[in-house]
Coordinates of C-alpha atoms in Angstrom, one line a residue:
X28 CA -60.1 -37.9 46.6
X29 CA -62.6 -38.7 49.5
X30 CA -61.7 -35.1 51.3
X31 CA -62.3 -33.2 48.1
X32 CA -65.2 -34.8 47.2
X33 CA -66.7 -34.5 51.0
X34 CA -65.7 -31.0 50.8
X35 CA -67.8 -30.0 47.4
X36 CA -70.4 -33.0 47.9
X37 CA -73.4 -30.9 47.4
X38 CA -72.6 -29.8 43.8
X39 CA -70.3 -33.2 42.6
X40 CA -72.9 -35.5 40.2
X41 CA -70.4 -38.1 39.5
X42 CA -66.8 -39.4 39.2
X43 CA -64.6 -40.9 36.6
X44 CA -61.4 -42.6 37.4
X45 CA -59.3 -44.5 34.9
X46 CA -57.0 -44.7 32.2
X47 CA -56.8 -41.4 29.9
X48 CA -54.0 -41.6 27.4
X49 CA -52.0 -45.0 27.0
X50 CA -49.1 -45.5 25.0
X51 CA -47.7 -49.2 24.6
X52 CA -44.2 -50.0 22.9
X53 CA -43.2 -52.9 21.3
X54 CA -39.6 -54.2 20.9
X55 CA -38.4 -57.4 19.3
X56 CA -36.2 -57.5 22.2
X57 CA -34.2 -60.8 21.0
X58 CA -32.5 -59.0 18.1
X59 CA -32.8 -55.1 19.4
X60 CA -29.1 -55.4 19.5
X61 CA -26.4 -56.2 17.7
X62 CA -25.3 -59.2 19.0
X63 CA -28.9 -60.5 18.7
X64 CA -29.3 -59.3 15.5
X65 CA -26.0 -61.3 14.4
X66 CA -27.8 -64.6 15.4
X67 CA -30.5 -63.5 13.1
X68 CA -29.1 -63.1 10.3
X69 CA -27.0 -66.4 10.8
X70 CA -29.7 -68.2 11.1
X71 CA -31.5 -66.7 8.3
X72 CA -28.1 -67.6 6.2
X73 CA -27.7 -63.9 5.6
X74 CA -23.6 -62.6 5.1
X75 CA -22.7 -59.1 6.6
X76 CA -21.7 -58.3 3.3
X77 CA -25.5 -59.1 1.7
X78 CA -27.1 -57.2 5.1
X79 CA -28.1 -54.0 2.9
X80 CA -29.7 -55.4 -0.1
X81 CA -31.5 -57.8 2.9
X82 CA -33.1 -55.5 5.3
X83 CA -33.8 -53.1 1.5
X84 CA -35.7 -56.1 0.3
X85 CA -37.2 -57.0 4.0
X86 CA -38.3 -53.1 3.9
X87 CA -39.7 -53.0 0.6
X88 CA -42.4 -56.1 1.5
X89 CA -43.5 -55.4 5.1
X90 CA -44.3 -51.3 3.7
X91 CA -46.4 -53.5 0.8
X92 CA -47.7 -55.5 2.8
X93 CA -48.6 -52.8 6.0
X94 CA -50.5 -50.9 3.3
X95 CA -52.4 -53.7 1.3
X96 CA -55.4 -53.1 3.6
X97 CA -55.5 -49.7 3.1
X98 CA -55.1 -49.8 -0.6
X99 CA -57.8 -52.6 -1.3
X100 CA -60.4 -50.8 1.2
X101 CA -59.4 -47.0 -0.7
X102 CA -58.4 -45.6 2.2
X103 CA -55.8 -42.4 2.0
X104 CA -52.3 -43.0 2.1
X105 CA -50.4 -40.0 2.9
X106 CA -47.0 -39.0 3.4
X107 CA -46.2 -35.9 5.8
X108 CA -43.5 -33.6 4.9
X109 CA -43.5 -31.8 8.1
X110 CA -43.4 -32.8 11.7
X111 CA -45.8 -30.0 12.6
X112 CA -48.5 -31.4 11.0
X113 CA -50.8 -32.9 13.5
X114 CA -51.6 -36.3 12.8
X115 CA -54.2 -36.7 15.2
X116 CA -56.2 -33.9 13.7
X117 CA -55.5 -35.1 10.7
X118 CA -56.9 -38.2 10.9
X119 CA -60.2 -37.0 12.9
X120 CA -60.6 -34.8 9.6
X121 CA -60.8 -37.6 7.1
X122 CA -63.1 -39.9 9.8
X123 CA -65.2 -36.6 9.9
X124 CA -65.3 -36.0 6.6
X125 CA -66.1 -40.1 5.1
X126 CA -68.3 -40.5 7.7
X127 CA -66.3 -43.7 9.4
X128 CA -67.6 -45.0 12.0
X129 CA -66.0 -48.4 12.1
X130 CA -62.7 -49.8 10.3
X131 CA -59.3 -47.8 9.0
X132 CA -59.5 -44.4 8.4
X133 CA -56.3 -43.5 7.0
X134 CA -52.0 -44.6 7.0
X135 CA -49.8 -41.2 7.4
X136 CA -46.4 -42.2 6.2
X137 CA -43.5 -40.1 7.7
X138 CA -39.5 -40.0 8.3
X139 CA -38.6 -39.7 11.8
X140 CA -35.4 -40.7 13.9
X141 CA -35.2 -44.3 14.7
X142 CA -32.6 -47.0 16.1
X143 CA -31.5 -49.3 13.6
X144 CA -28.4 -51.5 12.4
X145 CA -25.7 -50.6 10.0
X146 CA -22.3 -52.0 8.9
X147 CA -19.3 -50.7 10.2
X148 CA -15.8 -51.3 8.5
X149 CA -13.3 -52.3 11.7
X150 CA -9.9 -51.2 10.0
X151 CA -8.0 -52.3 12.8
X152 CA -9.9 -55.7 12.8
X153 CA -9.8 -55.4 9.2
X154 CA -13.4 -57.1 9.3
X155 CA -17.4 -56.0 9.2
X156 CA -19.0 -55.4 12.4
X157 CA -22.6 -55.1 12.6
X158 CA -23.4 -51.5 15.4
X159 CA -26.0 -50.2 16.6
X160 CA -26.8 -46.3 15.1
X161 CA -29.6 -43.9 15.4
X162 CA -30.8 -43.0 12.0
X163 CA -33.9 -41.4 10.5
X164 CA -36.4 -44.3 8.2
X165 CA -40.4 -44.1 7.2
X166 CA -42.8 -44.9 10.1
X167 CA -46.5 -46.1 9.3
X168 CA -49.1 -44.9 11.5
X169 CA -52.4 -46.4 11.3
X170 CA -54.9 -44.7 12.3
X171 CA -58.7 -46.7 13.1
X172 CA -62.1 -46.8 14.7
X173 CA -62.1 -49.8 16.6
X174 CA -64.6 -51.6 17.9
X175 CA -63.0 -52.0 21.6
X176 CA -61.2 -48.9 22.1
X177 CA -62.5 -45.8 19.1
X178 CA -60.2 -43.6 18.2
X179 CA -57.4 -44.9 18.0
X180 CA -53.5 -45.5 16.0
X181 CA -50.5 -47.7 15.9
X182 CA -47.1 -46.9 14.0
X183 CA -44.6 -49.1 13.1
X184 CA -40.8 -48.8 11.5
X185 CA -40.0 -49.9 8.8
X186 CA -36.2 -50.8 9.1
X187 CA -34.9 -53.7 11.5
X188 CA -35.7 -53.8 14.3
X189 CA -39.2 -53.3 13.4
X190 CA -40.3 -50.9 17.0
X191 CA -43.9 -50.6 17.4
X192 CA -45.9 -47.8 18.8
X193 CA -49.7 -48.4 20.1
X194 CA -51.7 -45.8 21.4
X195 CA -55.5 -45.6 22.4
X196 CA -57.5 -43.4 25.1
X197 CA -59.3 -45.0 28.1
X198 CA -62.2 -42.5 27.8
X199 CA -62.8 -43.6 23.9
X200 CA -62.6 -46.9 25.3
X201 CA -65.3 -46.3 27.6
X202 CA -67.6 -44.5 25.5
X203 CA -67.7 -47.9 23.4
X204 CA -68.2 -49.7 26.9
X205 CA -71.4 -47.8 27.5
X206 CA -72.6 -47.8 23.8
X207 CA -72.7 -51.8 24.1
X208 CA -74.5 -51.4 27.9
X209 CA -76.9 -49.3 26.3
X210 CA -76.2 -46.6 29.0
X211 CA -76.8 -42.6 27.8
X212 CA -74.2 -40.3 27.9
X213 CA -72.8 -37.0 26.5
X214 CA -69.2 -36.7 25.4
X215 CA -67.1 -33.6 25.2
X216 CA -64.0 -34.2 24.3
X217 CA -62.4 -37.1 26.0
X218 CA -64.6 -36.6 29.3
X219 CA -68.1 -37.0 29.9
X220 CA -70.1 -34.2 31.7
X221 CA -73.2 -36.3 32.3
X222 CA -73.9 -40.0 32.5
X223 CA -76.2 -42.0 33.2
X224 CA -75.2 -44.2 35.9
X225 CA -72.1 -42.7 37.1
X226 CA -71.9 -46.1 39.2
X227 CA -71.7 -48.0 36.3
X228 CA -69.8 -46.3 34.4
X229 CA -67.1 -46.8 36.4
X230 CA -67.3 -50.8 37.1
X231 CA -66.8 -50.7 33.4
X232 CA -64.1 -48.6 33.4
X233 CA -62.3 -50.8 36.1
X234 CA -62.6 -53.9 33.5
X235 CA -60.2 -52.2 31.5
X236 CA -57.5 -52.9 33.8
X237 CA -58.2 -56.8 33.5
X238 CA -57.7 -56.9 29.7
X239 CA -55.6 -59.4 28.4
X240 CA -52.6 -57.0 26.6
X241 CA -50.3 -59.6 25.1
X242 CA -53.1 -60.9 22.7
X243 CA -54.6 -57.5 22.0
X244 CA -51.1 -55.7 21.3
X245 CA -50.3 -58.7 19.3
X246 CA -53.4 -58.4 17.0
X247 CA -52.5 -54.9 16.7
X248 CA -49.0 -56.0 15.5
X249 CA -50.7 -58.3 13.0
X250 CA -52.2 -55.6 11.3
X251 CA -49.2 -53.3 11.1
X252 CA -46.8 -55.9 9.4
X253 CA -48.9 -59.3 8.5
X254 CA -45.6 -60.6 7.1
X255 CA -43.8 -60.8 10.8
X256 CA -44.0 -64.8 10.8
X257 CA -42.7 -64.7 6.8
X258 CA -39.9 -62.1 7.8
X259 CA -38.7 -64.6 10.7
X260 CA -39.6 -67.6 9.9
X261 CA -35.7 -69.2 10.4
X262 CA -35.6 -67.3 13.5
X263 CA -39.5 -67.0 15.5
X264 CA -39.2 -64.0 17.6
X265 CA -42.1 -61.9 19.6
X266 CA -42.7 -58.4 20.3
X267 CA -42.2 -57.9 24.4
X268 CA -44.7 -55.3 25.0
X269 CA -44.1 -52.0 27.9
X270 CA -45.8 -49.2 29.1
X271 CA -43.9 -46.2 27.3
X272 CA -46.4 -43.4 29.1
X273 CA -50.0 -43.7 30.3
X274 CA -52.2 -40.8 32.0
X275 CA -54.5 -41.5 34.8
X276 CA -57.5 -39.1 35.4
X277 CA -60.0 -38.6 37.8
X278 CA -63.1 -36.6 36.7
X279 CA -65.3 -34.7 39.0
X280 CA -68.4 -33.5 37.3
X281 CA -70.2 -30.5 39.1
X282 CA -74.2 -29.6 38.4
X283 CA -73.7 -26.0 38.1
X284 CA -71.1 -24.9 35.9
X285 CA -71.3 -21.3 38.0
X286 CA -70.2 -22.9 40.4
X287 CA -66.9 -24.7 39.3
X288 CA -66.2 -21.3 37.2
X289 CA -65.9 -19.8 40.8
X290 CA -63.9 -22.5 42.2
X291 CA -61.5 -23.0 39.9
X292 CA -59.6 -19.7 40.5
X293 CA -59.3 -20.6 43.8
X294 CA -58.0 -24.0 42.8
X295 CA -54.8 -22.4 40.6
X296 CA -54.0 -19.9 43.1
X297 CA -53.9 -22.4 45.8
X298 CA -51.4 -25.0 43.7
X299 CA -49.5 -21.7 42.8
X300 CA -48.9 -20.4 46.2
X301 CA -49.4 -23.2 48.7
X302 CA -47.6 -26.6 47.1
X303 CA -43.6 -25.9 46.8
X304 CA -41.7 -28.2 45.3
X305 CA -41.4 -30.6 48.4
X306 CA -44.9 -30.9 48.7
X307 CA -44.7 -31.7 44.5
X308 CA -41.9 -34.7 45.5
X309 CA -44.1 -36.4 48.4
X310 CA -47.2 -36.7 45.8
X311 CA -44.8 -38.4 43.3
X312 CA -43.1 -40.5 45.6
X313 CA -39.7 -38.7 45.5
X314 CA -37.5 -39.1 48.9
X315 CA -36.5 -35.8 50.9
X316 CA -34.4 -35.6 53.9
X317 CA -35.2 -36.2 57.6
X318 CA -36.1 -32.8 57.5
X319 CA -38.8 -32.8 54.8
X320 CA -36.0 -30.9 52.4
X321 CA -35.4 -31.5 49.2
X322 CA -31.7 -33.5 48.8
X323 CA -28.5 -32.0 48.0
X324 CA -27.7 -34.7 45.8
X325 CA -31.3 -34.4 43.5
X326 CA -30.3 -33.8 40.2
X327 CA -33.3 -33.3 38.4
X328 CA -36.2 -30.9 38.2
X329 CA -39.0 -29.8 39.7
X330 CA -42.0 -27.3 37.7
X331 CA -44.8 -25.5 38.4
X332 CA -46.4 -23.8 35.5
X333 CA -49.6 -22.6 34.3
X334 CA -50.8 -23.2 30.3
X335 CA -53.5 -21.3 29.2
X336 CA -55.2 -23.3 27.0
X337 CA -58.5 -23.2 24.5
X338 CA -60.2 -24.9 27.3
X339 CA -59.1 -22.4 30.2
X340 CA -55.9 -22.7 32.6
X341 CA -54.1 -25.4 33.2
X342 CA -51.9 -26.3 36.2
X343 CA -48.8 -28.9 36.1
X344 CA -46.4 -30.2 39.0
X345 CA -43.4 -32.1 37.4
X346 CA -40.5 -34.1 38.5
X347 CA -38.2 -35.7 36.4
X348 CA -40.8 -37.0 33.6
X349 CA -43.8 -37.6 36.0
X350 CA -46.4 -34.6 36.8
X351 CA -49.4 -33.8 38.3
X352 CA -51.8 -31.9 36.6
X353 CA -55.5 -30.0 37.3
X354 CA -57.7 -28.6 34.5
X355 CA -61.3 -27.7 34.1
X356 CA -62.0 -29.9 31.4
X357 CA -65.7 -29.1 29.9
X358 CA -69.0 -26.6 30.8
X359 CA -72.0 -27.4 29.6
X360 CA -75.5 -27.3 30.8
X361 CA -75.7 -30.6 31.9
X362 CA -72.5 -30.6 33.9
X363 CA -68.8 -29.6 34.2
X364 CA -65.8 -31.4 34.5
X365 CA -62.8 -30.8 36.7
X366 CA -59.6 -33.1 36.0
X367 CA -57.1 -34.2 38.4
X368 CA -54.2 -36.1 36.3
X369 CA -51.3 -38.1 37.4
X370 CA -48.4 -38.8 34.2
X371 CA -45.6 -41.7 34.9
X372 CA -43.0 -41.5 32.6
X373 CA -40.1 -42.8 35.3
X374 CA -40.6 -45.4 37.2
X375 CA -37.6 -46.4 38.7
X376 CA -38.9 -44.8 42.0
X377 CA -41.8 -47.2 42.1
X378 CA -42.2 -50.6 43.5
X379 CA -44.1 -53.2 42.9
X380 CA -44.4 -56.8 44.5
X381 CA -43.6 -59.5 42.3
X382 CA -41.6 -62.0 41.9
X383 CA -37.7 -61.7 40.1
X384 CA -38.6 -61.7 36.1
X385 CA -37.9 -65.0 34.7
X386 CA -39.0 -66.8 38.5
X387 CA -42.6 -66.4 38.1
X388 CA -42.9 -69.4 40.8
X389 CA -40.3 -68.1 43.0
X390 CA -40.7 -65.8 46.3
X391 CA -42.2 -62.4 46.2
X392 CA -40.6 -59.0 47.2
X393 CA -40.8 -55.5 46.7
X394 CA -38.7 -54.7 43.9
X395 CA -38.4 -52.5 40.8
X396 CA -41.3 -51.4 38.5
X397 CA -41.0 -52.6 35.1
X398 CA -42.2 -50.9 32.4
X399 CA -43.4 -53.9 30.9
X400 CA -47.3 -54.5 30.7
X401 CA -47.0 -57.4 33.5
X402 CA -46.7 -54.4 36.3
X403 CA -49.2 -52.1 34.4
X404 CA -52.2 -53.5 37.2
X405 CA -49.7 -52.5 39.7
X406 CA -48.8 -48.5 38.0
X407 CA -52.8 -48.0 37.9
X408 CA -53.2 -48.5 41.6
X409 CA -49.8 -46.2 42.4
X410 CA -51.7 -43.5 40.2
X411 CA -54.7 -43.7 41.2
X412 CA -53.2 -43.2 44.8
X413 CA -51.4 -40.7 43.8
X414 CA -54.2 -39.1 41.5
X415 CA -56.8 -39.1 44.6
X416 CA -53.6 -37.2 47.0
X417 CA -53.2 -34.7 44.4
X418 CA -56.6 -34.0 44.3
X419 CA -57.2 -33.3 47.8
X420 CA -54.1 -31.3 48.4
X421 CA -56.8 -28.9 46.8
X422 CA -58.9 -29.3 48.9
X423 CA -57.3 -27.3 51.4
X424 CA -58.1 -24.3 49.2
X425 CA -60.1 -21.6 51.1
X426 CA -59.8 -24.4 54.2
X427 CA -61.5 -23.0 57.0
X428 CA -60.5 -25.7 59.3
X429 CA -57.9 -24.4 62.2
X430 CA -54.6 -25.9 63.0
X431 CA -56.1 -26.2 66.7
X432 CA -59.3 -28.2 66.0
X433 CA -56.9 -30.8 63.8
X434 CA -54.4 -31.5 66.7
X435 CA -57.8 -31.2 68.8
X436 CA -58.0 -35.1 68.8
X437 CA -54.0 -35.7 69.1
X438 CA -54.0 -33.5 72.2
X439 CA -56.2 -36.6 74.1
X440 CA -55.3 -40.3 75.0
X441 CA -57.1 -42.7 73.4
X442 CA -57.7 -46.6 73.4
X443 CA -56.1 -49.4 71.3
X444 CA -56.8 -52.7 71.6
X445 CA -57.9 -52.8 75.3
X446 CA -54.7 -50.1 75.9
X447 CA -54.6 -46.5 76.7
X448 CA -52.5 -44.8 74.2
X449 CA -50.9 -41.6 75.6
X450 CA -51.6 -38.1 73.4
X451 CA -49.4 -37.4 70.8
X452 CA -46.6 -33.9 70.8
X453 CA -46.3 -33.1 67.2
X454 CA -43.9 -30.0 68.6
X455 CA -42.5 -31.8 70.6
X456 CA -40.8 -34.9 70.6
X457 CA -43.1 -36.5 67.9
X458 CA -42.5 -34.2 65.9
X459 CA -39.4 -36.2 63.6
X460 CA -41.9 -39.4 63.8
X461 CA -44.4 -37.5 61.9
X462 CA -41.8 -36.2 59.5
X463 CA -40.4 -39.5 59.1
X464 CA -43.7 -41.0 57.9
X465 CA -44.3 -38.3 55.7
X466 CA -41.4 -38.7 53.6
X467 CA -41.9 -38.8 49.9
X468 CA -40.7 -42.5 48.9
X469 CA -43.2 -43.9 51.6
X470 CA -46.4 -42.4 49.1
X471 CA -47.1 -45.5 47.2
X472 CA -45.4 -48.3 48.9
X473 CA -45.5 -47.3 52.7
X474 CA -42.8 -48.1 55.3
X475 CA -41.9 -51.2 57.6
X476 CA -40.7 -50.5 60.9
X477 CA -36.9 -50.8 59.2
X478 CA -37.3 -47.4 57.3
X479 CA -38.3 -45.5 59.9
X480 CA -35.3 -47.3 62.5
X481 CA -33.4 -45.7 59.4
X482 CA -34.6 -42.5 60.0
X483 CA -34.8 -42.2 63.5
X484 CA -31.6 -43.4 65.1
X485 CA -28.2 -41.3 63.9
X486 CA -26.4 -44.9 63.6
X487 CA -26.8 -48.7 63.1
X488 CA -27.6 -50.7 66.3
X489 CA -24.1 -52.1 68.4
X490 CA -26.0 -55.0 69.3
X491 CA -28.5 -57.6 68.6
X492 CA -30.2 -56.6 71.7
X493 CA -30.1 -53.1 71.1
X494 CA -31.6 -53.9 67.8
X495 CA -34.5 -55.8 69.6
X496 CA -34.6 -52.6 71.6
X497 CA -35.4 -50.2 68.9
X498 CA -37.1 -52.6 66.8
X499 CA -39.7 -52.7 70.0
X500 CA -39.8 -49.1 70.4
X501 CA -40.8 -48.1 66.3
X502 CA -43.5 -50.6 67.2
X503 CA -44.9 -48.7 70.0
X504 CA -44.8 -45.8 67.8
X505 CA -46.6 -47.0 65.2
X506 CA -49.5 -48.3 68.1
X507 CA -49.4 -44.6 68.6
X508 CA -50.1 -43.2 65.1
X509 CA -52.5 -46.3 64.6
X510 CA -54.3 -45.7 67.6
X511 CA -54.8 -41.7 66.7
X512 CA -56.1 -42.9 63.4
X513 CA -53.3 -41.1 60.9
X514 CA -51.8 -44.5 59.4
X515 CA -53.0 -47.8 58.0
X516 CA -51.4 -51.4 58.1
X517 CA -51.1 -52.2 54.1
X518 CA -52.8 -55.7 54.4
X519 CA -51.0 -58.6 53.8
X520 CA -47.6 -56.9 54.1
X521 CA -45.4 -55.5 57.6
X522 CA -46.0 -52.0 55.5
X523 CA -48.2 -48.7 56.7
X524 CA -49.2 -46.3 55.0
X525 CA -50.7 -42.4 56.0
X526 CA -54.5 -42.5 55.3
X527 CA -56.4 -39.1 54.2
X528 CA -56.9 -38.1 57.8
X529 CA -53.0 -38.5 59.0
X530 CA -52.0 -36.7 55.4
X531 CA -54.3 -33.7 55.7
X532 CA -53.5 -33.1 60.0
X533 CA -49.5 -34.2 59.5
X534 CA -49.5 -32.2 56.1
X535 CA -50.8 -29.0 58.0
X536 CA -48.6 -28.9 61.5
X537 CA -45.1 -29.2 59.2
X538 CA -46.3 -26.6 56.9
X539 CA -46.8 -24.4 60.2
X540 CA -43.8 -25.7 61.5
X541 CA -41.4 -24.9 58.2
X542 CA -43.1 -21.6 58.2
X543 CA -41.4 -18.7 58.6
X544 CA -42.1 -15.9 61.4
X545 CA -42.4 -13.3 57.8
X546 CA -45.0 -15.7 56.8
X547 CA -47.0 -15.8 59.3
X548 CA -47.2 -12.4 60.2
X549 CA -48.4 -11.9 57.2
X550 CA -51.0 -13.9 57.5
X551 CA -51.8 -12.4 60.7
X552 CA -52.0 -9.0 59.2

């Protein structure tokens, strides 16, 4: 983000960067299947034969008791015949319109598709089996003004297995932050076009991310179904809680709103015609081939598209679930908000470094990213990385900057620890380095001087020595990139990773370099 900002630093008041939208599931993971459900109902003393007057009866009190609040405090109760209703909207309606401020608003009742159990006659068998089916039941959503986090709802289903749904918005959140600090802002939306202390505002946004999830989610639980404990009394189970989506924004507020109106144009044409769908990969963290090509082998999709919205125009970069996206957000007189926005919906690209689940105490490495709220510390710093890249991919728009005065600096030697360090030939034989360290999967977590072995030799080593050999000659490579300030060690780690200045230069020569001789003649014309 720092080259964007630089770039427009005369006209940018302030920054926001943070949670937006945040959606937690909960499961009851013990009995989410059938198997564990069996156990259950054993030990609850319940026959397979009995299960559909049991989970009838089971329904019947947690619905009573989910609404008892809602009933003794008056609030509406309302069930939705059609799915196109907004219940959102909705809800902001009747808050509007009885004036509440604090507390439960409303409970929108509605049938949707769910997973549940039913029993299946085995005729073979000639027995009952218990199976796992996807059927449709009543959700409650609840919808409040919370004292922590605003606006905010939480639905529940009402048939076994009892899936939660929790969903609140970082920017509500902060807005009740900076009520309680006693610091002045105005809200449009969910973004803020002037604050007060800008500085402040976001040390109290970066609290959020040391909230202590289990025993909020778990509170929120307790109001959905305040029979849970009753219901499973002969067999105590908890909800495991995960990160089903979450949006990560970064704000940047300009003084004049003149002035963003004549930027952003310039902003969508640029992510329209300059960022193709490698360019989209690297910024997720999707891998491409030695040659900075998109893999045979990829099987999913990559968007661009433009939504016009009541707001004005808004940009989105997909793969495969995640996006990136850029909107002008609000324009007032007091300032206007552009919105870079990173979206993680898959994360089985990401890393994170932790120890194996159920081995808290044992060794650390880099392995998969769970969804569960454990690694949600660790998917805030991978989007706020890759929030702050997206962002000042557009900075390049209008760039004046030449290719010649970036490789300026890479044409001389230089100096590194005590050493000279020879010039670098990005068109010549360093030119595979610098694609190599470029490569999509290295966005977030970097790479060791393995990877790039990987991608730099055709074949395995023969030998121990000759693995010593190229081992030794990575590292005097990465001296090199060090030394010309394009990469960063990743402290505490044998990981580097490209820092703003080795993104924007290494960015630029293999964009010239994949040109093509059309495309640059007619840029020449």
């Amino acid at each position: 983000m720092d080259e964007f900002i630089a770039k427009h630093r005369e006209e940018v008041i302030g920054t926001l960067s943070g949670f937006d939208r945040l959606v937690f599931r909960g499961t009851l993971r013990s009995i989410a299947f059938p198997d564990g459900f069996s156990h259950y109902l054993h030990k609850s003393a319940i026959l397979l034969k009995h299960y559909a007057a049991h989970v009838k009866q089971v329904s019947a009190r947690l619905k009573r008791a989910s609404l008892a609040v809602a009933e003794a405090l008056k609030r509406p109760i309302e069930y939705l015949t059609s799915s196109k209703v907004s219940k959102e909207e909705l809800a902001k309606e009747i808050a509007a319109r009885d004036e509440i401020r604090q507390g439960l608003i409303c409970v929108l009742s509605a049938v949707e598709p769910c997973w549940t159990f039913e029993i299946h006659r085995n005729r073979e068998r000639q027995m009952l089996e218990l199976v796992s089916r996807q059927r449709k039941c009543l959700f409650l959503y609840h919808y409040w003004m919370d004292p922590m986090f605003g606006l905010m709802n939480a639905r529940i289903q009402t048939w076994f297995p009892f899936a939660i749904q929790v969903c609140l918005n970082g920017r509500e959140w902060l807005a009740r932050q900076m009520d309680a600090h006693g610091i002045r802002y105005v809200a449009q939306g969910n973004c803020f076009p002037w604050v007060e202390d800008w500085t402040e505002a976001q040390r109290l946004m970066n609290q959020q991310l040391r909230s202590d999830w289990p025993t909020i989610l778990d509170r929120i639980a307790g109001q959905l179904n305040p029979i849970h404990d009753t219901i499973f009394s002969q067999h105590p189970v908890r909800y495991y809680w995960s990160t089903y989506q979450h949006e990560w924004a970064i704000d940047v507020v300009f003084r004049d709103p003149a002035y963003l109106h004549r930027l952003y144009p310039r902003l969508i044409h640029h992510g329209m015609a300059n960022m193709g769908s490698s360019d989209v990969m690297r910024y997720l963290g999707k891998r491409l081939l030695k040659s900075g090509e998109i893999p045979s082998n990829f099987s999913g999709e990559v968007v661009s598209t433009l939504k016009e919205r009541e707001e004005g125009v808004r940009i989105k970069h997909a793969v495969n679930g995640n996006s990136g996206k850029l909107y002008d957000k609000a324009y007032t007189e007091l300032g206007s908000v552009l919105r870079g926005e990173i979206t993680f919906q898959n994360t089985k690209d990401l890393r994170a470094y932790r120890a194996k689940e159920g081995d808290p105490d044992g060794p650390k490495s880099w392995r998969p990213m769970r969804r569960g709220i454990a690694d949600l510390h660790r998917r805030a710093e991978l989007s706020e990385k890759a929030a702050e890249r997206y962002l000042d991919a557009y900075a390049a728009a209008d760039e004046d900057t030449t290719l010649e005065e970036l490789l300026a600096k890479l044409k001389k030697s230089t100096v590194w620890g005590n050493r000279r360090v020879r010039a670098l030939r990005p068109l010549d034989e360093d030119r595979d380095l610098l694609s190599a360290v470029a490569r999509g999967e290295f966005t977030f977590t970097g790479f060791r001087n393995r990877d790039l072995q990987r991608l730099l030799f055709s074949s395995p080593p023969d030998s121990p020595a000759e693995a010593r050999r190229r081992s030794a000659w990575i590292s005097r490579k990465l001296r090199l990139l060090r030394a010309h300030s394009l990469i960063t060690k990743i402290h505490g780690t044998h990981r580097y990773q490209l820092n703003d200045s080795g993104h924007k230069t290494i960015t630029a020569i293999l964009t010239a370099l994949g040109s093509t001789v059309r495309q640059l003649t007619a840029l020449a014309a």
